Structures are given as C-alpha cells and as structure tokens.
PDB file of C-alpha atoms in Angstrom:
ATOM      1  CA  UNK K   9      76.808  71.895 104.844  1.00 39.00           C
ATOM      2  CA  UNK K  10      76.096  70.710 101.321  1.00 43.00           C
ATOM      3  CA  UNK K  11      78.842  70.943  98.742  1.00 42.00           C
ATOM      4  CA  UNK K  12      78.808  74.528  97.478  1.00 44.00           C
ATOM      5  CA  UNK K  13      77.208  74.625  94.062  1.00 47.00           C
ATOM      6  CA  UNK K  14      78.617  76.760  91.265  1.00 47.00           C
ATOM      7  CA  UNK K  15      82.133  76.971  92.799  1.00 43.00           C
ATOM      8  CA  UNK K  16      84.207  80.040  92.173  1.00 40.00           C
ATOM      9  CA  UNK K  17      86.312  79.575  89.037  1.00 40.00           C
ATOM     10  CA  UNK K  18      89.588  80.090  90.901  1.00 37.00           C
ATOM     11  CA  UNK K  19      91.149  77.127  89.173  1.00 35.00           C
ATOM     12  CA  UNK K  20      90.320  78.739  85.854  1.00 37.00           C
ATOM     13  CA  UNK K  21      92.004  82.020  86.685  1.00 40.00           C
ATOM     14  CA  UNK K  22      95.322  80.767  85.366  1.00 36.00           C
ATOM     15  CA  UNK K  23      93.842  78.928  82.385  1.00 38.00           C
ATOM     16  CA  UNK K  24      93.500  80.033  78.814  1.00 43.00           C
ATOM     17  CA  UNK K  25      90.152  80.624  77.134  1.00 46.00           C
ATOM     18  CA  UNK K  26      89.364  77.045  76.036  1.00 47.00           C
ATOM     19  CA  UNK K  27      90.647  75.521  79.293  1.00 47.00           C
ATOM     20  CA  UNK K  28      88.599  77.991  81.317  1.00 42.00           C
ATOM     21  CA  UNK K  29      85.496  77.041  79.358  1.00 46.00           C
ATOM     22  CA  UNK K  30      86.213  73.358  79.981  1.00 44.00           C
ATOM     23  CA  UNK K  31      86.549  74.068  83.701  1.00 43.00           C
ATOM     24  CA  UNK K  32      83.232  75.930  83.683  1.00 47.00           C
ATOM     25  CA  UNK K  33      81.538  73.036  81.870  1.00 50.00           C
ATOM     26  CA  UNK K  34      82.809  70.582  84.471  1.00 50.00           C
ATOM     27  CA  UNK K  35      81.314  72.804  87.173  1.00 62.00           C
ATOM     28  CA  UNK K  36      78.042  72.791  85.232  1.00 62.00           C
ATOM     29  CA  UNK K  37      78.047  68.985  85.137  1.00 64.00           C
ATOM     30  CA  UNK K  38      78.304  68.860  88.917  1.00 82.00           C
ATOM     31  CA  UNK K  39      75.511  71.408  89.265  1.00 87.00           C
ATOM     32  CA  UNK K  40      73.372  69.368  86.866  1.00 89.00           C
ATOM     33  CA  UNK K  41      73.649  66.387  89.190  1.00 89.00           C
ATOM     34  CA  UNK K  42      72.811  68.442  92.265  1.00 90.00           C
ATOM     35  CA  UNK K  43      69.791  69.960  90.550  1.00 90.00           C
ATOM     36  CA  UNK K  44      68.490  66.574  89.423  1.00 93.00           C
ATOM     37  CA  UNK K  45      68.824  65.185  92.955  1.00 91.00           C
ATOM     38  CA  UNK K  46      67.034  68.163  94.475  1.00 90.00           C
ATOM     39  CA  UNK K  47      64.092  67.839  92.061  1.00 90.00           C
ATOM     40  CA  UNK K  48      63.894  64.070  92.590  1.00 92.00           C
ATOM     41  CA  UNK K  49      63.889  64.542  96.365  1.00 91.00           C
ATOM     42  CA  UNK K  50      60.790  66.730  96.283  1.00 89.00           C
ATOM     43  CA  UNK K  51      58.636  64.089  94.521  1.00 90.00           C
ATOM     44  CA  UNK K  52      56.859  61.079  96.026  1.00 88.00           C
ATOM     45  CA  UNK K  53      55.743  57.857  94.314  1.00 87.00           C
ATOM     46  CA  UNK K  54      52.160  59.119  94.625  1.00 88.00           C
ATOM     47  CA  UNK K  55      53.096  62.289  92.705  1.00 88.00           C
ATOM     48  CA  UNK K  56      54.189  60.309  89.653  1.00 88.00           C
ATOM     49  CA  UNK K  57      51.773  57.383  89.920  1.00 88.00           C
ATOM     50  CA  UNK K  58      54.131  54.526  90.807  1.00 83.00           C
ATOM     51  CA  UNK K  59      53.649  52.014  93.629  1.00 80.00           C
ATOM     52  CA  UNK K  60      55.542  52.558  96.868  1.00 74.00           C
ATOM     53  CA  UNK K  61      56.909  49.409  98.476  1.00 66.00           C
ATOM     54  CA  UNK K  62      58.475  49.019 101.863  1.00 66.00           C
ATOM     55  CA  UNK K  63      59.690  51.514 104.352  1.00 71.00           C
ATOM     56  CA  UNK K  64      61.417  54.613 102.918  1.00 74.00           C
ATOM     57  CA  UNK K  65      64.380  55.923 104.868  1.00 73.00           C
ATOM     58  CA  UNK K  66      64.626  59.197 102.915  1.00 74.00           C
ATOM     59  CA  UNK K  67      62.120  61.459 101.220  1.00 75.00           C
ATOM     60  CA  UNK K  68      61.720  61.614  97.481  1.00 87.00           C
ATOM     61  CA  UNK K  69      61.757  59.242  94.552  1.00 90.00           C
ATOM     62  CA  UNK K  70      64.420  56.595  94.258  1.00 89.00           C
ATOM     63  CA  UNK K  71      66.597  56.553  91.176  1.00 90.00           C
ATOM     64  CA  UNK K  72      65.103  53.172  90.336  1.00 90.00           C
ATOM     65  CA  UNK K  73      61.659  54.798  90.272  1.00 90.00           C
ATOM     66  CA  UNK K  74      62.557  57.902  88.270  1.00 92.00           C
ATOM     67  CA  UNK K  75      64.768  56.390  85.562  1.00 92.00           C
ATOM     68  CA  UNK K  76      61.994  54.289  83.927  1.00 92.00           C
ATOM     69  CA  UNK K  77      59.691  57.330  83.899  1.00 92.00           C
ATOM     70  CA  UNK K  78      62.330  59.179  81.879  1.00 92.00           C
ATOM     71  CA  UNK K  79      63.007  56.201  79.610  1.00 92.00           C
ATOM     72  CA  UNK K  80      66.653  55.741  80.643  1.00 93.00           C
ATOM     73  CA  UNK K  81      68.522  53.042  82.494  1.00 93.00           C
ATOM     74  CA  UNK K  82      69.216  53.414  86.210  1.00 92.00           C
ATOM     75  CA  UNK K  83      72.948  53.208  85.459  1.00 91.00           C
ATOM     76  CA  UNK K  84      72.793  56.058  82.959  1.00 91.00           C
ATOM     77  CA  UNK K  85      70.661  58.229  85.229  1.00 92.00           C
ATOM     78  CA  UNK K  86      73.067  57.604  88.104  1.00 91.00           C
ATOM     79  CA  UNK K  87      75.944  58.805  85.928  1.00 89.00           C
ATOM     80  CA  UNK K  88      74.011  62.012  85.211  1.00 90.00           C
ATOM     81  CA  UNK K  89      73.492  62.679  88.918  1.00 89.00           C
ATOM     82  CA  UNK K  90      77.158  61.997  89.587  1.00 86.00           C
ATOM     83  CA  UNK K  91      78.231  64.516  86.940  1.00 78.00           C
ATOM     84  CA  UNK K  92      79.894  61.817  84.854  1.00 76.00           C
ATOM     85  CA  UNK K  93      77.917  62.336  81.663  1.00 68.00           C
ATOM     86  CA  UNK K  94      77.801  65.608  79.718  1.00 68.00           C
ATOM     87  CA  UNK K  95      76.362  64.212  76.498  1.00 75.00           C
ATOM     88  CA  UNK K  96      72.683  63.680  77.258  1.00 83.00           C
ATOM     89  CA  UNK K  97      70.533  64.197  74.186  1.00 86.00           C
ATOM     90  CA  UNK K  98      67.785  66.816  74.010  1.00 88.00           C
ATOM     91  CA  UNK K  99      65.183  64.044  74.063  1.00 90.00           C
ATOM     92  CA  UNK K 100      66.625  62.623  77.301  1.00 91.00           C
ATOM     93  CA  UNK K 101      66.712  66.065  78.947  1.00 91.00           C
ATOM     94  CA  UNK K 102      63.123  66.692  77.823  1.00 93.00           C
ATOM     95  CA  UNK K 103      62.055  63.311  79.214  1.00 92.00           C
ATOM     96  CA  UNK K 104      63.736  64.078  82.528  1.00 94.00           C
ATOM     97  CA  UNK K 105      61.958  67.440  82.684  1.00 92.00           C
ATOM     98  CA  UNK K 106      58.603  65.723  82.202  1.00 93.00           C
ATOM     99  CA  UNK K 107      59.347  62.963  84.690  1.00 93.00           C
ATOM    100  CA  UNK K 108      60.488  65.493  87.310  1.00 94.00           C
ATOM    101  CA  UNK K 109      57.412  67.663  86.627  1.00 93.00           C
ATOM    102  CA  UNK K 110      59.520  70.769  86.090  1.00 93.00           C
ATOM    103  CA  UNK K 111      58.013  74.217  85.598  1.00 90.00           C
ATOM    104  CA  UNK K 112      58.994  76.086  82.390  1.00 89.00           C
ATOM    105  CA  UNK K 113      61.737  78.087  84.140  1.00 88.00           C
ATOM    106  CA  UNK K 114      63.094  74.912  85.770  1.00 91.00           C
ATOM    107  CA  UNK K 115      63.056  73.167  82.393  1.00 91.00           C
ATOM    108  CA  UNK K 116      65.020  76.043  80.821  1.00 87.00           C
ATOM    109  CA  UNK K 117      67.477  75.840  83.726  1.00 89.00           C
ATOM    110  CA  UNK K 118      67.907  72.092  83.203  1.00 90.00           C
ATOM    111  CA  UNK K 119      68.724  72.635  79.518  1.00 88.00           C
ATOM    112  CA  UNK K 120      71.182  75.417  80.407  1.00 85.00           C
ATOM    113  CA  UNK K 121      73.018  73.057  82.773  1.00 87.00           C
ATOM    114  CA  UNK K 122      73.000  70.135  80.345  1.00 86.00           C
ATOM    115  CA  UNK K 123      73.838  72.251  77.286  1.00 77.00           C
ATOM    116  CA  UNK K 124      76.144  75.063  78.468  1.00 68.00           C
ATOM    117  CA  UNK K 125      77.741  75.333  75.036  1.00 61.00           C
ATOM    118  CA  UNK K 126      74.380  76.035  73.372  1.00 59.00           C
ATOM    119  CA  UNK K 127      73.879  79.376  75.133  1.00 57.00           C
ATOM    120  CA  UNK K 128      75.084  82.255  72.975  1.00 56.00           C
ATOM    121  CA  UNK K 129      76.961  84.680  75.205  1.00 57.00           C
ATOM    122  CA  UNK K 130      78.594  87.963  74.474  1.00 53.00           C
ATOM    123  CA  UNK K 131      81.879  88.903  76.022  1.00 57.00           C
ATOM    124  CA  UNK K 132      81.472  89.676  79.716  1.00 64.00           C
ATOM    125  CA  UNK K 133      82.666  93.227  80.313  1.00 69.00           C
ATOM    126  CA  UNK K 134      83.451  94.380  83.847  1.00 74.00           C
ATOM    127  CA  UNK K 135      82.482  96.726  85.249  1.00 80.00           C
ATOM    128  CA  UNK K 136      79.095  96.625  83.565  1.00 87.00           C
ATOM    129  CA  UNK K 137      78.130  99.749  81.647  1.00 89.00           C
ATOM    130  CA  UNK K 138      74.512 100.870  82.154  1.00 92.00           C
ATOM    131  CA  UNK K 139      72.478 100.944  78.992  1.00 91.00           C
ATOM    132  CA  UNK K 140      72.118 104.686  78.204  1.00 93.00           C
ATOM    133  CA  UNK K 141      68.585 104.362  76.838  1.00 93.00           C
ATOM    134  CA  UNK K 142      67.414 102.357  79.830  1.00 94.00           C
ATOM    135  CA  UNK K 143      68.896 104.859  82.246  1.00 95.00           C
ATOM    136  CA  UNK K 144      67.213 107.739  80.412  1.00 96.00           C
ATOM    137  CA  UNK K 145      63.908 105.854  80.621  1.00 95.00           C
ATOM    138  CA  UNK K 146      64.353 105.415  84.367  1.00 96.00           C
ATOM    139  CA  UNK K 147      64.898 109.124  84.899  1.00 95.00           C
ATOM    140  CA  UNK K 148      61.793 109.922  82.834  1.00 96.00           C
ATOM    141  CA  UNK K 149      59.566 107.729  85.054  1.00 95.00           C
ATOM    142  CA  UNK K 150      59.313 110.238  87.875  1.00 93.00           C
ATOM    143  CA  UNK K 151      56.331 108.609  89.589  1.00 93.00           C
ATOM    144  CA  UNK K 152      57.389 104.981  89.072  1.00 97.00           C
ATOM    145  CA  UNK K 153      60.144 103.693  91.385  1.00 98.00           C
ATOM    146  CA  UNK K 154      62.593 101.854  89.131  1.00 98.00           C
ATOM    147  CA  UNK K 155      66.068 100.303  89.138  1.00 97.00           C
ATOM    148  CA  UNK K 156      68.406  99.205  86.360  1.00 97.00           C
ATOM    149  CA  UNK K 157      70.012  95.908  87.394  1.00 96.00           C
ATOM    150  CA  UNK K 158      73.029  94.175  85.900  1.00 92.00           C
ATOM    151  CA  UNK K 159      73.089  90.415  85.422  1.00 87.00           C
ATOM    152  CA  UNK K 160      74.895  89.981  88.770  1.00 90.00           C
ATOM    153  CA  UNK K 161      72.286  92.199  90.489  1.00 93.00           C
ATOM    154  CA  UNK K 162      74.495  95.284  90.760  1.00 95.00           C
ATOM    155  CA  UNK K 163      72.296  98.380  90.758  1.00 97.00           C
ATOM    156  CA  UNK K 164      73.552 100.240  87.695  1.00 96.00           C
ATOM    157  CA  UNK K 165      71.090 103.106  88.064  1.00 97.00           C
ATOM    158  CA  UNK K 166      67.936 104.142  89.891  1.00 97.00           C
ATOM    159  CA  UNK K 167      65.567 107.036  89.567  1.00 97.00           C
ATOM    160  CA  UNK K 168      64.791 109.254  92.557  1.00 96.00           C
ATOM    161  CA  UNK K 169      61.543 107.412  93.231  1.00 97.00           C
ATOM    162  CA  UNK K 170      63.376 104.058  93.245  1.00 97.00           C
ATOM    163  CA  UNK K 171      66.046 105.394  95.564  1.00 97.00           C
ATOM    164  CA  UNK K 172      63.447 106.823  97.956  1.00 96.00           C
ATOM    165  CA  UNK K 173      61.405 103.617  98.002  1.00 97.00           C
ATOM    166  CA  UNK K 174      64.184 101.054  98.382  1.00 97.00           C
ATOM    167  CA  UNK K 175      67.402 102.709  99.515  1.00 96.00           C
ATOM    168  CA  UNK K 176      67.016 106.197 100.907  1.00 94.00           C
ATOM    169  CA  UNK K 177      69.583 105.296 103.585  1.00 94.00           C
ATOM    170  CA  UNK K 178      72.238 105.128 100.833  1.00 96.00           C
ATOM    171  CA  UNK K 179      73.704 108.033  98.824  1.00 95.00           C
ATOM    172  CA  UNK K 180      71.558 108.842  95.811  1.00 95.00           C
ATOM    173  CA  UNK K 181      74.624 108.786  93.532  1.00 96.00           C
ATOM    174  CA  UNK K 182      75.891 105.409  94.804  1.00 96.00           C
ATOM    175  CA  UNK K 183      75.233 103.519  91.516  1.00 96.00           C
ATOM    176  CA  UNK K 184      77.289 106.015  89.519  1.00 93.00           C
ATOM    177  CA  UNK K 185      80.693 104.539  90.403  1.00 89.00           C
ATOM    178  CA  UNK K 186      81.770 100.902  90.563  1.00 88.00           C
ATOM    179  CA  UNK K 187      83.404 101.288  93.983  1.00 87.00           C
ATOM    180  CA  UNK K 188      80.163 102.448  95.648  1.00 89.00           C
ATOM    181  CA  UNK K 189      77.645 100.607  93.481  1.00 95.00           C
ATOM    182  CA  UNK K 190      75.072  98.745  95.626  1.00 97.00           C
ATOM    183  CA  UNK K 191      74.120  95.159  94.902  1.00 97.00           C
ATOM    184  CA  UNK K 192      70.454  94.267  95.183  1.00 97.00           C
ATOM    185  CA  UNK K 193      71.125  90.825  96.683  1.00 97.00           C
ATOM    186  CA  UNK K 194      73.685  92.090  99.176  1.00 97.00           C
ATOM    187  CA  UNK K 195      71.173  94.671 100.315  1.00 97.00           C
ATOM    188  CA  UNK K 196      68.528  91.987 100.778  1.00 97.00           C
ATOM    189  CA  UNK K 197      70.712  89.604 102.793  1.00 98.00           C
ATOM    190  CA  UNK K 198      73.398  91.747 104.418  1.00 97.00           C
ATOM    191  CA  UNK K 199      71.851  95.190 104.957  1.00 97.00           C
ATOM    192  CA  UNK K 200      69.629  95.378 108.054  1.00 95.00           C
ATOM    193  CA  UNK K 201      67.721  98.441 106.843  1.00 95.00           C
ATOM    194  CA  UNK K 202      66.886  96.842 103.494  1.00 96.00           C
ATOM    195  CA  UNK K 203      65.888  93.600 105.160  1.00 95.00           C
ATOM    196  CA  UNK K 204      63.259  95.264 107.362  1.00 96.00           C
ATOM    197  CA  UNK K 205      61.687  96.886 104.288  1.00 97.00           C
ATOM    198  CA  UNK K 206      60.046  93.607 103.187  1.00 97.00           C
ATOM    199  CA  UNK K 207      57.070  92.341 105.172  1.00 96.00           C
ATOM    200  CA  UNK K 208      57.437  88.908 103.518  1.00 95.00           C
ATOM    201  CA  UNK K 209      61.222  88.796 103.674  1.00 97.00           C
ATOM    202  CA  UNK K 210      61.427  84.987 103.433  1.00 96.00           C
ATOM    203  CA  UNK K 211      59.380  84.958 100.229  1.00 94.00           C
ATOM    204  CA  UNK K 212      61.379  87.846  98.771  1.00 95.00           C
ATOM    205  CA  UNK K 213      64.664  86.137  99.638  1.00 97.00           C
ATOM    206  CA  UNK K 214      63.586  82.754  98.276  1.00 96.00           C
ATOM    207  CA  UNK K 215      62.517  84.283  94.941  1.00 94.00           C
ATOM    208  CA  UNK K 216      65.745  86.287  94.716  1.00 95.00           C
ATOM    209  CA  UNK K 217      67.886  83.183  95.259  1.00 96.00           C
ATOM    210  CA  UNK K 218      65.810  81.181  92.773  1.00 94.00           C
ATOM    211  CA  UNK K 219      66.336  83.895  90.170  1.00 92.00           C
ATOM    212  CA  UNK K 220      70.062  84.067  90.940  1.00 93.00           C
ATOM    213  CA  UNK K 221      70.449  80.333  90.383  1.00 92.00           C
ATOM    214  CA  UNK K 222      68.701  80.634  87.027  1.00 89.00           C
ATOM    215  CA  UNK K 223      70.982  83.507  85.981  1.00 88.00           C
ATOM    216  CA  UNK K 224      74.107  81.705  87.208  1.00 87.00           C
ATOM    217  CA  UNK K 225      73.495  78.890  84.730  1.00 85.00           C
ATOM    218  CA  UNK K 226      73.336  81.456  81.935  1.00 82.00           C
ATOM    219  CA  UNK K 227      76.758  82.938  82.839  1.00 82.00           C
ATOM    220  CA  UNK K 228      78.931  80.008  84.011  1.00 79.00           C
ATOM    221  CA  UNK K 229      82.194  81.804  83.194  1.00 77.00           C
ATOM    222  CA  UNK K 230      81.463  85.104  84.940  1.00 83.00           C
ATOM    223  CA  UNK K 231      83.819  85.491  87.887  1.00 85.00           C
ATOM    224  CA  UNK K 232      81.994  88.548  89.283  1.00 87.00           C
ATOM    225  CA  UNK K 233      78.765  86.594  89.574  1.00 89.00           C
ATOM    226  CA  UNK K 234      80.333  83.638  91.350  1.00 88.00           C
ATOM    227  CA  UNK K 235      82.305  85.846  93.699  1.00 93.00           C
ATOM    228  CA  UNK K 236      78.934  87.294  94.742  1.00 95.00           C
ATOM    229  CA  UNK K 237      77.503  83.819  95.356  1.00 95.00           C
ATOM    230  CA  UNK K 238      80.582  82.837  97.367  1.00 95.00           C
ATOM    231  CA  UNK K 239      80.450  85.989  99.495  1.00 97.00           C
ATOM    232  CA  UNK K 240      76.761  85.603 100.268  1.00 97.00           C
ATOM    233  CA  UNK K 241      77.242  81.922 101.055  1.00 96.00           C
ATOM    234  CA  UNK K 242      80.000  82.812 103.544  1.00 97.00           C
ATOM    235  CA  UNK K 243      78.333  85.821 105.176  1.00 97.00           C
ATOM    236  CA  UNK K 244      74.654  84.884 105.316  1.00 97.00           C
ATOM    237  CA  UNK K 245      73.270  81.705 106.860  1.00 97.00           C
ATOM    238  CA  UNK K 246      69.903  82.494 105.309  1.00 97.00           C
ATOM    239  CA  UNK K 247      71.411  82.696 101.835  1.00 98.00           C
ATOM    240  CA  UNK K 248      73.346  79.458 102.370  1.00 96.00           C
ATOM    241  CA  UNK K 249      70.170  77.703 103.533  1.00 96.00           C
ATOM    242  CA  UNK K 250      68.123  78.916 100.570  1.00 96.00           C
ATOM    243  CA  UNK K 251      70.917  78.260  98.063  1.00 95.00           C
ATOM    244  CA  UNK K 252      71.177  74.591  99.024  1.00 92.00           C
ATOM    245  CA  UNK K 253      67.461  74.129  98.310  1.00 90.00           C
ATOM    246  CA  UNK K 254      68.262  74.469  94.581  1.00 90.00           C
ATOM    247  CA  UNK K 255      65.091  76.445  93.904  1.00 90.00           C
ATOM    248  CA  UNK K 256      64.939  77.897  90.403  1.00 91.00           C
ATOM    249  CA  UNK K 257      62.450  80.644  89.676  1.00 88.00           C
ATOM    250  CA  UNK K 258      62.543  83.283  86.958  1.00 84.00           C
ATOM    251  CA  UNK K 259      60.346  86.018  88.411  1.00 84.00           C
ATOM    252  CA  UNK K 260      59.156  88.657  85.940  1.00 88.00           C
ATOM    253  CA  UNK K 261      56.114  90.075  87.743  1.00 93.00           C
ATOM    254  CA  UNK K 262      54.304  89.894  91.046  1.00 94.00           C
ATOM    255  CA  UNK K 263      53.609  91.779  94.244  1.00 95.00           C
ATOM    256  CA  UNK K 264      55.944  93.216  96.849  1.00 96.00           C
ATOM    257  CA  UNK K 265      54.615  93.872 100.351  1.00 97.00           C
ATOM    258  CA  UNK K 266      56.706  96.609 101.902  1.00 97.00           C
ATOM    259  CA  UNK K 267      56.904  98.480 105.189  1.00 96.00           C
ATOM    260  CA  UNK K 268      58.501 101.829 104.482  1.00 96.00           C
ATOM    261  CA  UNK K 269      59.864 103.805 107.447  1.00 94.00           C
ATOM    262  CA  UNK K 270      58.245 107.045 106.204  1.00 94.00           C
ATOM    263  CA  UNK K 271      54.759 105.941 105.112  1.00 95.00           C
ATOM    264  CA  UNK K 272      54.278 102.491 106.615  1.00 95.00           C
ATOM    265  CA  UNK K 273      52.821  99.435 104.819  1.00 96.00           C
ATOM    266  CA  UNK K 274      52.187  99.459 101.084  1.00 95.00           C
ATOM    267  CA  UNK K 275      51.688  96.796  98.455  1.00 96.00           C
ATOM    268  CA  UNK K 276      53.090  97.383  94.987  1.00 97.00           C
ATOM    269  CA  UNK K 277      53.091  95.465  91.732  1.00 97.00           C
ATOM    270  CA  UNK K 278      56.489  94.862  90.154  1.00 97.00           C
ATOM    271  CA  UNK K 279      57.579  94.118  86.603  1.00 96.00           C
ATOM    272  CA  UNK K 280      61.031  92.946  85.567  1.00 94.00           C
ATOM    273  CA  UNK K 281      61.791  94.006  82.002  1.00 93.00           C
ATOM    274  CA  UNK K 282      64.772  92.313  80.315  1.00 89.00           C
ATOM    275  CA  UNK K 283      66.643  94.441  77.790  1.00 88.00           C
ATOM    276  CA  UNK K 284      67.003  92.510  74.515  1.00 80.00           C
ATOM    277  CA  UNK K 285      70.272  94.142  73.443  1.00 68.00           C
ATOM    278  CA  UNK K 286      71.959  94.129  76.878  1.00 65.00           C
ATOM    279  CA  UNK K 287      72.374  90.534  77.958  1.00 74.00           C
ATOM    280  CA  UNK K 288      71.411  90.244  81.598  1.00 82.00           C
ATOM    281  CA  UNK K 289      70.492  93.895  82.229  1.00 91.00           C
ATOM    282  CA  UNK K 290      66.898  94.491  83.271  1.00 94.00           C
ATOM    283  CA  UNK K 291      64.617  97.205  84.597  1.00 96.00           C
ATOM    284  CA  UNK K 292      62.707  96.609  87.840  1.00 97.00           C
ATOM    285  CA  UNK K 293      59.611  98.807  88.188  1.00 98.00           C
ATOM    286  CA  UNK K 294      57.128  99.283  91.058  1.00 98.00           C
ATOM    287  CA  UNK K 295      53.618 100.617  90.605  1.00 97.00           C
ATOM    288  CA  UNK K 296      50.098 100.581  92.048  1.00 96.00           C
ATOM    289  CA  UNK K 297      46.643 100.533  90.392  1.00 95.00           C
ATOM    290  CA  UNK K 298      45.238 103.981  89.665  1.00 94.00           C
ATOM    291  CA  UNK K 299      43.091 105.309  92.492  1.00 94.00           C
ATOM    292  CA  UNK K 300      44.144 102.586  94.917  1.00 95.00           C
ATOM    293  CA  UNK K 301      45.176 103.115  98.521  1.00 95.00           C
ATOM    294  CA  UNK K 302      48.640 101.893  97.552  1.00 96.00           C
ATOM    295  CA  UNK K 303      48.933 104.590  94.886  1.00 96.00           C
ATOM    296  CA  UNK K 304      47.944 107.235  97.406  1.00 96.00           C
ATOM    297  CA  UNK K 305      50.541 105.935  99.861  1.00 96.00           C
ATOM    298  CA  UNK K 306      53.195 105.848  97.151  1.00 96.00           C
ATOM    299  CA  UNK K 307      52.381 109.385  96.100  1.00 95.00           C
ATOM    300  CA  UNK K 308      52.623 110.489  99.724  1.00 95.00           C
ATOM    301  CA  UNK K 309      56.116 109.011  99.809  1.00 95.00           C
ATOM    302  CA  UNK K 310      57.132 110.717  96.541  1.00 93.00           C
ATOM    303  CA  UNK K 311      55.824 114.036  97.808  1.00 92.00           C
ATOM    304  CA  UNK K 312      58.471 113.992 100.536  1.00 84.00           C
ATOM    305  CA  UNK K 313      60.987 115.130  97.910  1.00 75.00           C
TER     306      UNK K 313
END
C-alpha cells in the first residue's frame, strides 16, 4: 500500500506550538510531492504536445518531459517531488499548475500544499460548536433536507427533513452531543445502511474523498481531522483505495441519486454553502425542481412525519 498521505501528527503531540507547525509543514512537503507525482502520472506526452520516444514502462509523463513545460530544471523538479524543497516561488507553482493542466480546485490545493503558512487559520476549537444562526436556518427549512457539517465532516446539526432523508436509522438528537455525533464520511464508508442509500455510491465516495483531501490541506494542524483520515484508511479498503488516487475536488453543487427505503429512487439537487464567519462549517441542502416527480417523491417522504 502507498505511503499514507497526511500522517497523523502524533510526533507533534509532545511539541510546542512552533515545533508542531514545523512538523505539519514537513508533512505538507511530503504530500506536495505525492500530489505532483499523481498529477504527472495521469498525463501522457500526447496530452501536453511533446514527442514520445521509445517504449514506456510506466504510465504518465516523465520528469524530464514535465520539467521543461514548467520552466524548471529536472533536478529542481525532482527535489519538489521528493519533498526536499519548500521554497518554490508563486510563479513556479503557477507554472506547474499550467503544465499539469490542473482544474481550479486542484490549483488551489497545490498552492495550499506549497504555501501552508499563507493560509490564515483561526484557532481550532474542539469539539466544534455549531453556528447558532446556521442551525436556526436549518430548522426553518422544513421542506428542504439540510445538514450543518463541521470542517472534519462531523454532522453538527440536521433538520427533521435531513434526518429523515439521510439518517432515519439514527437517533434524531444524535448531533446534539459530541459523544453521539455522526460523521458524514464515516456514515458513507462504514455504515451499511447509509451506503445503500446512494445509487452511485462509487461516485459519491470519490467526490467525498476528493473534498476531504482539499480540506485536509487547509487544516494541516488539526488532529481531529487526521485521526478521521487514519481511521477510515484502517477500516475501509474502499477509502484507502480512493485516498491513494490523490483526487482533489471541491464540490459545491450537483446531483445525488438516492434509493430511500421508504419511497424508493429519487434524484435531488444539492448545494454546499460555506459559512464565511465559521471556517470550515457548511450547510448541505437537498432540493428538487418545483412540480417535478422528484419533488413529489420528496414530499411523500416528508409527509411520513
């Protein structure tokens, strides 16, 4: 199995603040190298317009092919992949993003890995406290299934519609206390009932892991987050497989295809709304177009209350 990315900061547990930050930055440097290799491996010479000579034993671009595209020496690029250089300039990182044909969310992830000190972070408080205004908004949306998620995907609150749609096999008051608080990712990978809810489970899981990797780069010193990654890596082969693909995807909207045990198949649009004053907390909503079959099915489900 590939070297586990974003290792748990156990070595930092006994360190002071500055030493812990240094430890986290070293972990980021290693993750930077792994991410660069994974993006290079998905490209071919034809993708970037360079000649391909001879037989290729492995897929992807060679370092010798990528480095000139980014305007750096092969030696320097090799040091980046080996985690031996943490001082790449913004222009070099931007050139690498172009050469690797990164999407906007992948580009932002690359900068977060290369510039961990540039991200302004508030103090990480555990357990997370649900934003009162967001929770009140959830409760007011009686016909829109919604969850309030923390940055480590703990479910901090849900309205009754959200509970009925996604977790009616769990106590409705489960998010109210830290000891019983569900985690959205644990439900997806470790809870059999939750897993059968998604008709496209592989797509749902891949997007969830891609989002988690993006978030992990934003909070490199958060022990709670990396304990979650370690637990999922140990307990779920599917998570471990998807995690080593190094996919990065910041999903803010899309479609979820569900199969609910009470009403059967339904397709809902989702929106992920990030709270500006609560770093990492976000509201996940589910809805259907007015007058659609999906809205009728959703209403049928809500009427069971």
